[in-house]
Amino acid sequence: MTRKICMLTLILTAILLHGIHAEAAPTTYGSTGLIDIPTADVIRTDQLELGYYSMDRKNYEVFAVPLTRSIEMSGSLRDENEDRTLKTLSTKINLKQESIISPGVAVGVYDLMNNDKRSVYISASKAMPFGLRLTAGVGTQYYKNGFVGLETKLIPLSKGGSFPDMSLMIERIDKKTSYGLRMATAKGLQITAGWRDREPFWGITYTMP
C-alpha cells in the first residue's frame, strides 16, 4: 500500500512538473535564462539561439551556441555609433540536470573579456508544483548580492487552445527587480517584453531548430 502511494505521488508530481516553463531562450546578455538571470539550463547540441533586444535606449543582438552537451557559449553585441561591438562573451557549464527531486545546477562566467564586469556565478533551477519554476544563485561582482527568479506558464485564455503559450517571469538581481512576459508565437520564435528596473524593454528571440 505504501509503495502504491509513493508511486502515485511521484507520477502526479511528474505530471505537475512536466512542461511548465517556456522553451529555452537567451537572456538580454545571451545566456539561456529568464530576462537577465541565467538558469541552470544550456541549449542542446543541435540548437542555436539568436535574439534582438531593445533596452536602455540601445539595441542588443544576442546569441548562444553549444560547445558540448553541457557547455554553451553566449554573447551580446551592441550598436554603438552605427557600429556593432561585441559587448560581452560568456560561458556556462551545466553540472547537474534537473530531476523531479533535485534542481539543475550550472556554473558560469559572465563577460569573459571584462568589457563590462567579469563575474563568476552558480545557478540552480527547480520546477515546483502548480506550474512554477524557481531559479536562484550567487556569485561575484554582478552577482555578489545573489539573484532569484520565478517563472510560470500562464493558463491559455481560449478553450480551443489556440492562445499562444505565454510565461510570466519575475526576477531580482543586483538590487533591481524586473518583470516580463515571454510569448511563443511560432515554433522556436518568442517575443519577450516587460520592465527592467522600471524601464521598458522588448525582444525577439529564435531557437533553432
mmCIF file of C-alpha atoms in Angstrom:
data_model
loop_
_atom_site.group_PDB
_atom_site.id
_atom_site.type_symbol
_atom_site.label_atom_id
_atom_site.label_comp_id
_atom_site.label_asym_id
_atom_site.label_seq_id
_atom_site.Cartn_x
_atom_site.Cartn_y
_atom_site.Cartn_z
ATOM 1 C CA MET A 1 0.000 0.000 0.000
ATOM 2 C CA THR A 2 2.765 2.402 0.957
ATOM 3 C CA ARG A 3 4.642 1.623 -2.266
ATOM 4 C CA LYS A 4 1.499 2.371 -4.331
ATOM 5 C CA ILE A 5 1.001 5.688 -2.571
ATOM 6 C CA CYS A 6 4.633 6.660 -3.181
ATOM 7 C CA MET A 7 4.392 5.678 -6.849
ATOM 8 C CA LEU A 8 1.163 7.649 -7.349
ATOM 9 C CA THR A 9 2.737 10.646 -5.654
ATOM 10 C CA LEU A 10 5.742 10.517 -8.000
ATOM 11 C CA ILE A 11 3.512 10.201 -11.065
ATOM 12 C CA LEU A 12 1.307 13.116 -10.022
ATOM 13 C CA THR A 13 4.371 15.212 -9.263
ATOM 14 C CA ALA A 14 5.832 14.422 -12.680
ATOM 15 C CA ILE A 15 2.572 15.467 -14.353
ATOM 16 C CA LEU A 16 2.534 18.733 -12.417
ATOM 17 C CA LEU A 17 6.152 19.483 -13.260
ATOM 18 C CA HIS A 18 6.108 18.409 -16.910
ATOM 19 C CA GLY A 19 6.361 21.154 -19.499
ATOM 20 C CA ILE A 20 5.600 24.050 -17.205
ATOM 21 C CA HIS A 21 8.229 26.501 -18.375
ATOM 22 C CA ALA A 22 8.832 28.146 -21.720
ATOM 23 C CA GLU A 23 11.207 26.829 -24.327
ATOM 24 C CA ALA A 24 14.848 27.782 -23.910
ATOM 25 C CA ALA A 25 15.522 31.405 -24.807
ATOM 26 C CA PRO A 26 18.510 33.739 -24.454
ATOM 27 C CA THR A 27 18.616 36.426 -21.786
ATOM 28 C CA THR A 28 19.438 40.051 -22.527
ATOM 29 C CA TYR A 29 23.107 39.014 -22.286
ATOM 30 C CA GLY A 30 22.815 35.873 -24.407
ATOM 31 C CA SER A 31 22.987 33.016 -21.914
ATOM 32 C CA THR A 32 19.962 30.727 -21.650
ATOM 33 C CA GLY A 33 17.680 32.007 -18.908
ATOM 34 C CA LEU A 34 14.911 34.420 -17.955
ATOM 35 C CA ILE A 35 15.262 38.188 -18.504
ATOM 36 C CA ASP A 36 18.719 38.914 -17.079
ATOM 37 C CA ILE A 37 19.444 35.930 -14.843
ATOM 38 C CA PRO A 38 20.924 32.678 -16.159
ATOM 39 C CA THR A 39 19.075 29.483 -15.347
ATOM 40 C CA ALA A 40 20.764 26.103 -14.915
ATOM 41 C CA ASP A 41 19.762 25.218 -18.490
ATOM 42 C CA VAL A 42 22.067 25.125 -21.506
ATOM 43 C CA ILE A 43 20.981 24.719 -25.107
ATOM 44 C CA ARG A 44 21.109 21.323 -26.773
ATOM 45 C CA THR A 45 23.935 20.397 -29.122
ATOM 46 C CA ASP A 46 21.576 20.632 -32.105
ATOM 47 C CA GLN A 47 20.323 24.117 -31.215
ATOM 48 C CA LEU A 48 21.303 27.730 -31.820
ATOM 49 C CA GLU A 49 19.810 30.742 -30.055
ATOM 50 C CA LEU A 50 19.609 34.195 -31.631
ATOM 51 C CA GLY A 51 17.917 37.301 -30.305
ATOM 52 C CA TYR A 52 17.389 41.038 -30.540
ATOM 53 C CA TYR A 53 16.624 43.251 -27.539
ATOM 54 C CA SER A 54 15.767 46.932 -27.297
ATOM 55 C CA MET A 55 16.567 48.298 -23.836
ATOM 56 C CA ASP A 56 18.331 51.195 -22.129
ATOM 57 C CA ARG A 57 17.793 53.158 -25.367
ATOM 58 C CA LYS A 58 20.218 50.802 -27.099
ATOM 59 C CA ASN A 59 19.876 47.796 -29.385
ATOM 60 C CA TYR A 60 21.436 44.458 -28.480
ATOM 61 C CA GLU A 61 21.913 41.346 -30.574
ATOM 62 C CA VAL A 62 22.467 38.183 -28.535
ATOM 63 C CA PHE A 63 23.424 34.604 -29.296
ATOM 64 C CA ALA A 64 24.135 31.264 -27.631
ATOM 65 C CA VAL A 65 25.844 28.264 -29.214
ATOM 66 C CA PRO A 66 26.613 24.810 -27.786
ATOM 67 C CA LEU A 67 30.225 23.731 -27.354
ATOM 68 C CA THR A 68 29.415 20.335 -25.862
ATOM 69 C CA ARG A 69 26.349 18.669 -24.388
ATOM 70 C CA SER A 70 26.785 20.574 -21.129
ATOM 71 C CA ILE A 71 28.620 23.752 -22.177
ATOM 72 C CA GLU A 72 27.277 26.786 -24.007
ATOM 73 C CA MET A 73 28.996 29.956 -25.204
ATOM 74 C CA SER A 74 26.951 33.137 -25.415
ATOM 75 C CA GLY A 75 27.401 36.805 -26.081
ATOM 76 C CA SER A 76 25.852 40.169 -26.834
ATOM 77 C CA LEU A 77 26.604 42.775 -29.473
ATOM 78 C CA ARG A 78 25.609 46.413 -29.060
ATOM 79 C CA ASP A 79 25.053 49.082 -31.690
ATOM 80 C CA GLU A 80 27.367 51.980 -30.835
ATOM 81 C CA ASN A 81 27.694 54.878 -33.263
ATOM 82 C CA GLU A 82 26.218 52.727 -36.050
ATOM 83 C CA ASP A 83 28.878 50.093 -35.411
ATOM 84 C CA ARG A 84 28.252 46.665 -33.870
ATOM 85 C CA THR A 85 30.561 45.970 -30.940
ATOM 86 C CA LEU A 86 30.931 42.681 -29.058
ATOM 87 C CA LYS A 87 29.874 43.806 -25.599
ATOM 88 C CA THR A 88 30.050 40.543 -23.663
ATOM 89 C CA LEU A 89 31.187 36.963 -24.175
ATOM 90 C CA SER A 90 30.125 34.410 -21.576
ATOM 91 C CA THR A 91 30.139 30.681 -20.920
ATOM 92 C CA LYS A 92 28.023 28.348 -18.811
ATOM 93 C CA ILE A 93 28.519 24.725 -17.752
ATOM 94 C CA ASN A 94 25.632 22.526 -16.670
ATOM 95 C CA LEU A 95 26.865 20.392 -13.773
ATOM 96 C CA LYS A 96 23.637 18.561 -12.997
ATOM 97 C CA GLN A 97 20.419 18.035 -14.924
ATOM 98 C CA GLU A 98 17.176 18.912 -13.181
ATOM 99 C CA SER A 99 15.123 15.949 -11.975
ATOM 100 C CA ILE A 100 11.794 15.536 -10.212
ATOM 101 C CA ILE A 101 13.540 15.539 -6.838
ATOM 102 C CA SER A 102 16.631 17.716 -7.261
ATOM 103 C CA PRO A 103 17.375 21.019 -9.029
ATOM 104 C CA GLY A 104 19.538 21.529 -12.062
ATOM 105 C CA VAL A 105 22.858 23.223 -11.298
ATOM 106 C CA ALA A 106 25.181 25.259 -13.515
ATOM 107 C CA VAL A 107 28.249 27.440 -13.102
ATOM 108 C CA GLY A 108 29.262 30.186 -15.465
ATOM 109 C CA VAL A 109 31.382 33.210 -16.219
ATOM 110 C CA TYR A 110 29.735 36.381 -17.463
ATOM 111 C CA ASP A 111 31.813 38.754 -19.616
ATOM 112 C CA LEU A 112 34.999 36.748 -20.131
ATOM 113 C CA MET A 113 36.714 39.714 -21.819
ATOM 114 C CA ASN A 114 35.878 42.027 -18.899
ATOM 115 C CA ASN A 115 34.335 44.688 -21.140
ATOM 116 C CA ASP A 116 31.555 45.219 -18.629
ATOM 117 C CA LYS A 117 32.056 43.383 -15.328
ATOM 118 C CA ARG A 118 33.539 39.882 -15.362
ATOM 119 C CA SER A 119 31.537 37.760 -12.910
ATOM 120 C CA VAL A 120 31.503 34.116 -11.815
ATOM 121 C CA TYR A 121 28.251 32.539 -10.647
ATOM 122 C CA ILE A 122 26.439 29.356 -9.696
ATOM 123 C CA SER A 123 22.781 28.922 -10.592
ATOM 124 C CA ALA A 124 20.169 26.344 -9.579
ATOM 125 C CA SER A 125 16.753 25.831 -11.197
ATOM 126 C CA LYS A 126 13.886 23.677 -9.974
ATOM 127 C CA ALA A 127 10.334 23.129 -11.170
ATOM 128 C CA MET A 128 7.760 23.437 -8.404
ATOM 129 C CA PRO A 129 4.131 22.353 -8.108
ATOM 130 C CA PHE A 130 1.337 24.491 -9.573
ATOM 131 C CA GLY A 131 3.267 25.498 -12.683
ATOM 132 C CA LEU A 132 6.112 27.401 -11.035
ATOM 133 C CA ARG A 133 9.844 27.198 -11.680
ATOM 134 C CA LEU A 134 12.360 28.798 -9.343
ATOM 135 C CA THR A 135 15.910 29.858 -10.178
ATOM 136 C CA ALA A 136 18.377 31.185 -7.607
ATOM 137 C CA GLY A 137 22.095 31.770 -7.498
ATOM 138 C CA VAL A 138 25.012 33.807 -6.256
ATOM 139 C CA GLY A 139 28.433 34.848 -7.466
ATOM 140 C CA THR A 140 30.940 37.664 -7.719
ATOM 141 C CA GLN A 141 30.706 41.238 -8.998
ATOM 142 C CA TYR A 142 27.399 41.499 -10.873
ATOM 143 C CA TYR A 143 26.019 38.540 -8.906
ATOM 144 C CA LYS A 144 27.526 39.333 -5.489
ATOM 145 C CA ASN A 145 24.125 40.112 -3.939
ATOM 146 C CA GLY A 146 22.634 36.936 -5.335
ATOM 147 C CA PHE A 147 19.745 36.561 -7.740
ATOM 148 C CA VAL A 148 16.372 34.880 -7.780
ATOM 149 C CA GLY A 149 13.760 34.418 -10.480
ATOM 150 C CA LEU A 150 10.328 32.865 -10.776
ATOM 151 C CA GLU A 151 8.699 31.668 -13.981
ATOM 152 C CA THR A 152 5.217 30.322 -14.573
ATOM 153 C CA LYS A 153 3.354 29.343 -17.699
ATOM 154 C CA LEU A 154 0.062 31.209 -17.861
ATOM 155 C CA ILE A 155 -3.149 29.263 -18.400
ATOM 156 C CA PRO A 156 -4.407 29.574 -22.009
ATOM 157 C CA LEU A 157 -7.297 32.024 -22.213
ATOM 158 C CA SER A 158 -9.123 30.280 -25.050
ATOM 159 C CA LYS A 159 -10.922 26.963 -24.591
ATOM 160 C CA GLY A 160 -9.831 25.791 -28.013
ATOM 161 C CA GLY A 161 -6.173 26.042 -27.043
ATOM 162 C CA SER A 162 -5.404 28.496 -29.851
ATOM 163 C CA PHE A 163 -3.970 31.106 -27.490
ATOM 164 C CA PRO A 164 -0.138 31.135 -27.718
ATOM 165 C CA ASP A 165 1.936 29.738 -24.870
ATOM 166 C CA MET A 166 2.913 32.575 -22.561
ATOM 167 C CA SER A 167 5.121 32.678 -19.478
ATOM 168 C CA LEU A 168 5.331 35.288 -16.737
ATOM 169 C CA MET A 169 8.824 35.995 -15.375
ATOM 170 C CA ILE A 170 9.770 37.902 -12.225
ATOM 171 C CA GLU A 171 13.371 38.272 -11.115
ATOM 172 C CA ARG A 172 15.606 40.151 -8.706
ATOM 173 C CA ILE A 173 19.290 40.768 -9.445
ATOM 174 C CA ASP A 174 21.826 43.420 -8.459
ATOM 175 C CA LYS A 175 19.157 45.030 -6.231
ATOM 176 C CA LYS A 176 16.934 45.515 -9.289
ATOM 177 C CA THR A 177 13.554 43.927 -9.972
ATOM 178 C CA SER A 178 12.367 43.010 -13.463
ATOM 179 C CA TYR A 179 9.083 41.701 -14.843
ATOM 180 C CA GLY A 180 8.387 40.224 -18.240
ATOM 181 C CA LEU A 181 6.110 38.157 -20.438
ATOM 182 C CA ARG A 182 7.502 35.654 -22.934
ATOM 183 C CA MET A 183 5.138 34.503 -25.672
ATOM 184 C CA ALA A 184 5.811 31.686 -28.127
ATOM 185 C CA THR A 185 4.286 32.843 -31.417
ATOM 186 C CA ALA A 186 5.667 30.015 -33.575
ATOM 187 C CA LYS A 187 7.994 27.051 -33.223
ATOM 188 C CA GLY A 188 11.209 28.426 -31.726
ATOM 189 C CA LEU A 189 10.127 32.073 -32.103
ATOM 190 C CA GLN A 190 9.402 34.010 -28.915
ATOM 191 C CA ILE A 191 8.584 37.605 -28.057
ATOM 192 C CA THR A 192 9.615 38.989 -24.668
ATOM 193 C CA ALA A 193 8.543 42.333 -23.201
ATOM 194 C CA GLY A 194 8.370 43.947 -19.798
ATOM 195 C CA TRP A 195 10.230 46.229 -17.409
ATOM 196 C CA ARG A 196 13.865 46.057 -16.311
ATOM 197 C CA ASP A 197 14.314 48.135 -13.169
ATOM 198 C CA ARG A 198 11.281 50.287 -14.117
ATOM 199 C CA GLU A 199 12.473 50.788 -17.706
ATOM 200 C CA PRO A 200 10.543 49.140 -20.558
ATOM 201 C CA PHE A 201 12.246 46.635 -22.843
ATOM 202 C CA TRP A 202 11.283 44.192 -25.557
ATOM 203 C CA GLY A 203 12.962 41.496 -27.580
ATOM 204 C CA ILE A 204 12.535 38.815 -30.226
ATOM 205 C CA THR A 205 14.398 35.513 -29.884
ATOM 206 C CA TYR A 206 14.616 32.432 -32.045
ATOM 207 C CA THR A 207 15.824 28.970 -31.111
ATOM 208 C CA MET A 208 16.840 26.668 -33.978
ATOM 209 C CA PRO A 209 15.741 24.074 -34.787
#
